[in-house]
Amino acid sequence: YKSIGLLNDSLRKVFKGTDFKDSDEILSRNSYKELENFFCKKVKDSGEYEIWFTASSIINSINKDKHLNDRYAKLLDWLKEKRRVKKFFNKSLFLKSDSREPENAGILGAFIGSLMTIIVCLALALPIGIMSGICLYEFMPKNRLMTNIVEISMNNLAAVPSIIFGVVGLALYLGIFGLPRSSPLVGGMTLSFMMLPNIIIATKNAFANVPIRIKDAAFALGAPHIKVILDHSLPIALPRIIHGTVLAIARILGESSPLLMIGMVAFIADTPTSFFDPATVLPVQIYIWSSSLEIAFIELAAIAIIALLLVLFALNLVVNFVKKKFEFSNF
């Protein structure tokens, strides 16, 4: 309470002689915390100090469009004349989690939640998908009824609407197993259903593109079937498997509807530290911000969309580089 009183007294001195009475509305609601941190870290002796605080979302919006409120626009012009306003890079957007105040909200918590969800998803879907794809192409008989049924089922499963997987996750993981709601563990396990058919299809197609002469040469030297798969076919097929896996990651990275079904739409102000903590992901965070009535949150949603697009662009660059490098090495 002392920091709040000290902050209000300082604001009254700044606006002394003006008709502006709502001086506390120009600063963020967390300004008193900034003042406490300043005193704890930098103040050692008594005296006068100068400190810059984060402006409220009202001031930030008026700074971009002065037609929103003439009264605050005049106040902002007066503050600029007195050199009481500075522009800073918004580090909170990348270093903090969600907040009730848009000037203090960030995407760090959602980004870590997305990362943890993808880790769980890959840990489940990648080994099962690769082994299933190898089994489907190498061991199951060709042009048989059962093989055709499995292939058709995989193709149909890859085209199922994502909301269906959310319903399955809600009923299975939350309803039957009682796993923690809104956790990266449940999110990753739910999205693994979506990733699995894509990895199976990518693995099968990758092994189908392995030159038959390489397998025939290995068999001619007396190598067993499992050795041919692990030592010859898999290294050649690996770039295409990586390519299909990253495309599957890019798809689930933009999914929100399955995660809405398992409760990852809640307001989460803390950064998750384990796979059992409540968390959200970037697409859901974008949905929450874009649904807000405050203009500042809608602007944050636009920035988060750009960040998500940059992540997807970086994933595509990495997969293309790896694919070309490994293909060149093998052939």
Coordinates of C-alpha atoms in Angstrom, one line a residue:
Y1 CA 0.0 0.0 0.0
K2 CA 2.9 2.4 0.6
S3 CA 4.1 1.9 -3.0
I4 CA 0.5 2.7 -4.3
G5 CA 0.3 5.9 -2.1
L6 CA 3.8 7.0 -3.2
L7 CA 2.9 6.5 -6.9
N8 CA -0.3 8.4 -6.6
D9 CA 1.5 11.3 -4.8
S10 CA 4.1 11.5 -7.6
L11 CA 1.3 11.5 -10.2
R12 CA -0.4 14.4 -8.5
K13 CA 2.8 16.4 -8.5
V14 CA 3.2 15.8 -12.3
F15 CA -0.4 16.9 -13.0
K16 CA -0.5 19.7 -10.6
G17 CA -2.1 22.8 -12.1
T18 CA -4.0 20.8 -14.7
D19 CA -7.7 19.8 -14.9
F20 CA -6.9 16.2 -15.4
K21 CA -8.2 14.2 -12.4
D22 CA -7.9 10.6 -13.5
S23 CA -4.1 10.5 -13.2
D24 CA -4.1 6.9 -12.1
E25 CA -5.6 5.8 -15.4
I26 CA -2.5 6.6 -17.5
L27 CA -0.3 3.9 -15.9
S28 CA -0.6 0.2 -16.0
R29 CA -2.2 -1.5 -13.0
N30 CA 1.0 -3.2 -12.3
S31 CA 3.0 0.0 -12.0
Y32 CA 3.1 -0.4 -8.2
K33 CA 4.9 -3.7 -8.7
E34 CA 7.4 -2.0 -11.0
L35 CA 8.0 0.6 -8.3
E36 CA 8.6 -2.1 -5.7
N37 CA 11.0 -3.9 -7.9
F38 CA 12.8 -0.6 -8.6
F39 CA 13.3 0.1 -4.9
C40 CA 14.3 -3.5 -4.1
K41 CA 17.0 -3.6 -6.8
K42 CA 18.3 -0.1 -7.4
V43 CA 17.5 2.2 -4.4
K44 CA 20.1 2.1 -1.7
D45 CA 20.0 5.7 -0.2
S46 CA 17.1 8.1 0.4
G47 CA 16.5 10.9 -2.1
E48 CA 14.7 11.6 -5.4
Y49 CA 14.8 9.1 -8.2
E50 CA 13.4 9.0 -11.7
I51 CA 11.7 5.9 -13.0
W52 CA 9.7 5.2 -16.1
F53 CA 6.5 3.2 -15.8
T54 CA 4.5 1.2 -18.3
A55 CA 1.6 3.1 -19.8
S56 CA -1.9 1.8 -19.7
S57 CA -3.7 0.3 -22.7
I58 CA -5.7 3.5 -23.1
I59 CA -2.6 5.6 -23.6
N60 CA -1.1 3.0 -26.0
S61 CA -4.3 3.0 -28.1
I62 CA -4.5 6.8 -28.1
N63 CA -0.9 7.0 -29.2
K64 CA -1.8 5.0 -32.3
D65 CA -5.2 6.7 -33.0
K66 CA -5.9 10.0 -31.4
H67 CA -9.5 10.0 -32.6
L68 CA -10.5 7.4 -30.0
N69 CA -10.6 9.9 -27.2
D70 CA -10.0 13.7 -27.5
R71 CA -9.4 14.2 -23.8
Y72 CA -6.7 11.5 -23.5
A73 CA -5.2 12.7 -26.8
K74 CA -4.7 16.2 -25.4
L75 CA -3.2 14.7 -22.3
L76 CA -0.8 12.6 -24.4
D77 CA 0.2 15.7 -26.3
W78 CA 0.8 17.5 -23.1
L79 CA 3.0 14.7 -21.7
K80 CA 5.0 14.6 -24.9
E81 CA 5.6 18.4 -24.6
K82 CA 6.9 17.8 -21.1
R83 CA 9.0 14.9 -22.3
R84 CA 7.1 12.5 -19.9
V85 CA 6.5 9.9 -22.6
K86 CA 9.0 7.5 -24.2
K87 CA 8.6 4.6 -26.6
F88 CA 10.1 1.3 -25.6
F89 CA 10.2 -2.1 -27.1
N90 CA 7.5 -4.3 -25.5
K91 CA 9.6 -7.0 -24.0
S92 CA 6.7 -8.2 -21.9
L93 CA 5.1 -9.7 -25.0
F94 CA 7.9 -12.3 -25.3
L95 CA 8.8 -12.6 -21.6
K96 CA 5.5 -12.9 -19.8
S97 CA 2.3 -15.0 -19.9
D98 CA -1.3 -13.9 -20.2
S99 CA -2.6 -11.0 -18.1
R100 CA -5.8 -9.1 -17.5
E101 CA -4.0 -6.0 -18.6
P102 CA -3.0 -6.0 -22.3
E103 CA 0.2 -4.0 -21.7
N104 CA 1.5 -6.8 -19.4
A105 CA 0.3 -9.7 -21.4
G106 CA 2.7 -12.0 -23.3
I107 CA 2.9 -15.1 -25.4
L108 CA 5.7 -16.9 -23.4
G109 CA 3.3 -19.1 -21.5
A110 CA 1.4 -20.1 -24.6
F111 CA 4.6 -20.7 -26.5
I112 CA 5.9 -23.0 -23.8
G113 CA 2.6 -24.7 -23.6
S114 CA 2.7 -25.4 -27.4
L115 CA 6.2 -26.7 -27.1
M116 CA 5.4 -29.1 -24.3
T117 CA 2.2 -30.3 -26.1
I118 CA 4.2 -31.0 -29.2
I119 CA 6.9 -32.9 -27.2
V120 CA 4.2 -35.2 -25.7
C121 CA 2.6 -35.6 -29.2
L122 CA 5.9 -36.6 -30.8
A123 CA 6.8 -38.9 -28.0
L124 CA 3.7 -40.9 -28.6
A125 CA 3.0 -40.6 -32.4
L126 CA 6.5 -40.7 -33.9
P127 CA 7.7 -44.2 -32.8
I128 CA 4.2 -45.7 -33.2
G129 CA 3.7 -44.0 -36.6
I130 CA 7.1 -45.0 -38.0
M131 CA 6.9 -48.6 -36.9
S132 CA 3.3 -48.9 -38.2
G133 CA 4.3 -47.4 -41.6
I134 CA 7.2 -49.8 -41.9
C135 CA 5.0 -52.8 -40.9
L136 CA 2.3 -51.6 -43.4
Y137 CA 4.8 -51.4 -46.4
E138 CA 7.4 -54.1 -45.6
F139 CA 5.5 -56.9 -43.8
M140 CA 1.9 -56.8 -44.7
P141 CA 1.0 -58.6 -48.0
K142 CA 0.4 -56.4 -51.0
N143 CA -3.0 -56.2 -52.6
R144 CA -4.8 -58.1 -49.9
L145 CA -8.1 -57.2 -48.4
M146 CA -6.8 -56.5 -44.9
T147 CA -4.0 -54.3 -46.2
N148 CA -6.4 -52.3 -48.4
I149 CA -8.7 -51.8 -45.4
V150 CA -5.9 -50.5 -43.2
E151 CA -4.6 -48.1 -45.9
I152 CA -8.1 -46.8 -46.6
S153 CA -8.7 -46.4 -42.8
M154 CA -5.4 -44.4 -42.4
N155 CA -6.4 -42.1 -45.3
N156 CA -9.9 -41.6 -43.9
L157 CA -8.5 -41.0 -40.3
A158 CA -6.2 -38.3 -41.7
A159 CA -9.3 -36.5 -43.1
V160 CA -11.4 -36.6 -39.9
P161 CA -12.4 -33.1 -38.6
S162 CA -10.1 -32.1 -35.7
I163 CA -13.0 -31.5 -33.3
I164 CA -13.7 -35.3 -33.3
F165 CA -10.3 -35.9 -31.8
G166 CA -11.1 -33.3 -29.1
V167 CA -14.3 -35.2 -28.2
V168 CA -12.3 -38.5 -28.0
G169 CA -9.7 -36.8 -25.8
L170 CA -12.4 -35.3 -23.5
A171 CA -14.2 -38.7 -23.1
L172 CA -11.1 -40.9 -22.9
Y173 CA -8.4 -39.0 -21.0
L174 CA -10.6 -36.7 -18.9
G175 CA -13.7 -38.8 -18.4
I176 CA -12.2 -42.3 -18.0
F177 CA -8.6 -41.9 -17.0
G178 CA -9.2 -38.6 -15.0
L179 CA -6.0 -36.9 -16.2
P180 CA -5.6 -33.2 -15.3
R181 CA -7.7 -30.9 -17.4
S182 CA -6.0 -28.2 -19.6
S183 CA -2.5 -29.8 -19.2
P184 CA 0.1 -30.3 -22.0
L185 CA 0.0 -34.0 -21.3
V186 CA -3.7 -34.3 -22.3
G187 CA -3.3 -31.9 -25.1
G188 CA -0.3 -33.8 -26.6
M189 CA -2.1 -37.2 -26.2
T190 CA -5.2 -35.8 -27.9
L191 CA -3.2 -34.3 -30.8
S192 CA -1.2 -37.5 -31.2
F193 CA -4.4 -39.1 -32.7
M194 CA -4.2 -36.4 -35.4
M195 CA -0.5 -36.8 -36.1
L196 CA -0.4 -40.6 -36.1
P197 CA -2.1 -41.2 -39.5
N198 CA 0.0 -38.5 -41.2
I199 CA 3.2 -40.1 -40.0
I200 CA 2.1 -43.6 -41.0
I201 CA 1.3 -42.4 -44.5
A202 CA 4.5 -40.4 -44.8
T203 CA 6.6 -43.4 -43.6
K204 CA 4.9 -45.7 -46.0
N205 CA 5.4 -43.4 -49.0
A206 CA 9.0 -42.8 -47.9
F207 CA 9.8 -46.5 -48.0
A208 CA 8.0 -46.8 -51.3
N209 CA 10.4 -44.3 -52.8
V210 CA 13.5 -46.3 -51.8
P211 CA 15.2 -47.7 -55.0
I212 CA 14.5 -51.4 -55.3
R213 CA 18.1 -52.0 -56.5
I214 CA 19.5 -51.1 -53.0
K215 CA 17.2 -53.6 -51.3
D216 CA 18.0 -56.3 -53.9
A217 CA 21.8 -55.7 -53.5
A218 CA 21.5 -56.1 -49.7
F219 CA 19.4 -59.3 -50.0
A220 CA 21.9 -60.6 -52.6
L221 CA 24.7 -60.2 -50.0
G222 CA 22.7 -62.3 -47.5
A223 CA 21.4 -59.5 -45.2
P224 CA 18.2 -60.4 -43.3
H225 CA 15.0 -58.4 -43.9
I226 CA 15.2 -56.5 -40.6
K227 CA 18.9 -55.5 -41.4
V228 CA 17.9 -54.3 -44.9
I229 CA 15.2 -52.1 -43.3
L230 CA 17.3 -50.6 -40.6
D231 CA 20.6 -50.2 -42.4
H232 CA 19.6 -49.5 -45.9
S233 CA 15.9 -48.5 -46.4
L234 CA 15.5 -46.4 -43.3
P235 CA 18.4 -44.0 -43.8
I236 CA 17.3 -43.3 -47.4
A237 CA 13.6 -42.9 -46.3
L238 CA 14.5 -40.7 -43.3
P239 CA 14.5 -37.3 -45.1
R240 CA 10.9 -37.9 -46.4
I241 CA 9.8 -39.1 -42.9
I242 CA 11.3 -36.0 -41.4
H243 CA 9.5 -33.9 -44.0
G244 CA 6.1 -35.6 -43.3
T245 CA 6.7 -35.3 -39.5
V246 CA 7.4 -31.5 -39.7
L247 CA 4.3 -31.0 -41.9
A248 CA 2.3 -32.9 -39.2
I249 CA 3.8 -30.6 -36.5
A250 CA 2.9 -27.6 -38.6
R251 CA -0.7 -28.8 -38.7
I252 CA -1.2 -29.5 -35.0
L253 CA 0.7 -26.3 -34.1
G254 CA -2.2 -24.4 -35.6
E255 CA -5.0 -26.5 -34.1
S256 CA -7.3 -25.0 -31.5
S257 CA -10.6 -26.9 -31.6
P258 CA -9.5 -30.2 -30.1
L259 CA -7.7 -28.3 -27.3
L260 CA -10.8 -26.2 -26.6
M261 CA -12.7 -29.4 -25.8
I262 CA -10.2 -30.5 -23.2
G263 CA -10.2 -27.1 -21.4
M264 CA -7.1 -25.4 -22.7
V265 CA -9.1 -22.2 -23.2
A266 CA -8.9 -21.1 -19.6
F267 CA -7.1 -18.0 -18.4
I268 CA -3.6 -19.1 -17.5
A269 CA -1.4 -16.4 -16.0
D270 CA 1.5 -18.6 -15.0
T271 CA 4.1 -20.2 -17.2
P272 CA 3.7 -24.1 -17.1
T273 CA 6.7 -25.8 -15.6
S274 CA 5.6 -29.5 -16.0
F275 CA 3.4 -31.5 -18.3
F276 CA 0.7 -31.7 -15.6
D277 CA 0.4 -27.9 -15.1
P278 CA -2.6 -26.0 -16.6
A279 CA -1.5 -24.4 -19.9
T280 CA -2.7 -23.0 -23.1
V281 CA -1.2 -22.9 -26.6
L282 CA -0.6 -20.2 -29.2
P283 CA -3.7 -20.7 -31.4
V284 CA -6.0 -20.8 -28.3
Q285 CA -4.3 -17.7 -26.9
I286 CA -4.9 -15.9 -30.2
Y287 CA -8.5 -17.0 -30.1
I288 CA -8.9 -15.6 -26.5
W289 CA -7.3 -12.3 -27.4
S290 CA -9.2 -11.8 -30.6
S291 CA -12.5 -12.5 -28.8
S292 CA -11.8 -9.6 -26.4
L293 CA -13.6 -6.3 -26.6
E294 CA -10.4 -4.3 -25.9
I295 CA -8.6 -3.1 -29.0
A296 CA -5.2 -3.7 -27.3
F297 CA -5.9 -7.4 -27.0
I298 CA -6.9 -7.6 -30.6
E299 CA -3.6 -5.9 -31.5
L300 CA -1.8 -8.5 -29.4
A301 CA -3.6 -11.3 -31.2
A302 CA -2.3 -9.9 -34.5
I303 CA 1.2 -10.0 -33.2
A304 CA 0.8 -13.5 -31.9
I305 CA -0.5 -14.6 -35.4
I306 CA 2.7 -13.2 -36.9
A307 CA 4.8 -15.0 -34.3
L308 CA 3.0 -18.3 -35.1
L309 CA 3.5 -17.7 -38.9
L310 CA 7.3 -17.1 -38.3
V311 CA 7.5 -20.4 -36.3
L312 CA 5.8 -22.3 -39.2
F313 CA 8.1 -20.6 -41.7
A314 CA 11.2 -21.5 -39.7
L315 CA 10.0 -25.1 -39.5
N316 CA 9.6 -25.2 -43.3
L317 CA 13.1 -23.8 -43.8
V318 CA 14.6 -26.4 -41.4
V319 CA 12.8 -29.3 -43.0
N320 CA 13.7 -28.3 -46.6
F321 CA 17.4 -27.9 -45.6
V322 CA 17.5 -31.3 -43.8
K323 CA 15.7 -33.0 -46.7
K324 CA 18.0 -31.7 -49.4
K325 CA 21.1 -32.3 -47.4
F326 CA 20.3 -36.0 -46.6
E327 CA 19.0 -36.7 -50.0
F328 CA 22.2 -35.4 -51.5
S329 CA 24.3 -37.5 -49.1
N330 CA 22.4 -40.7 -49.9
F331 CA 22.4 -40.3 -53.6

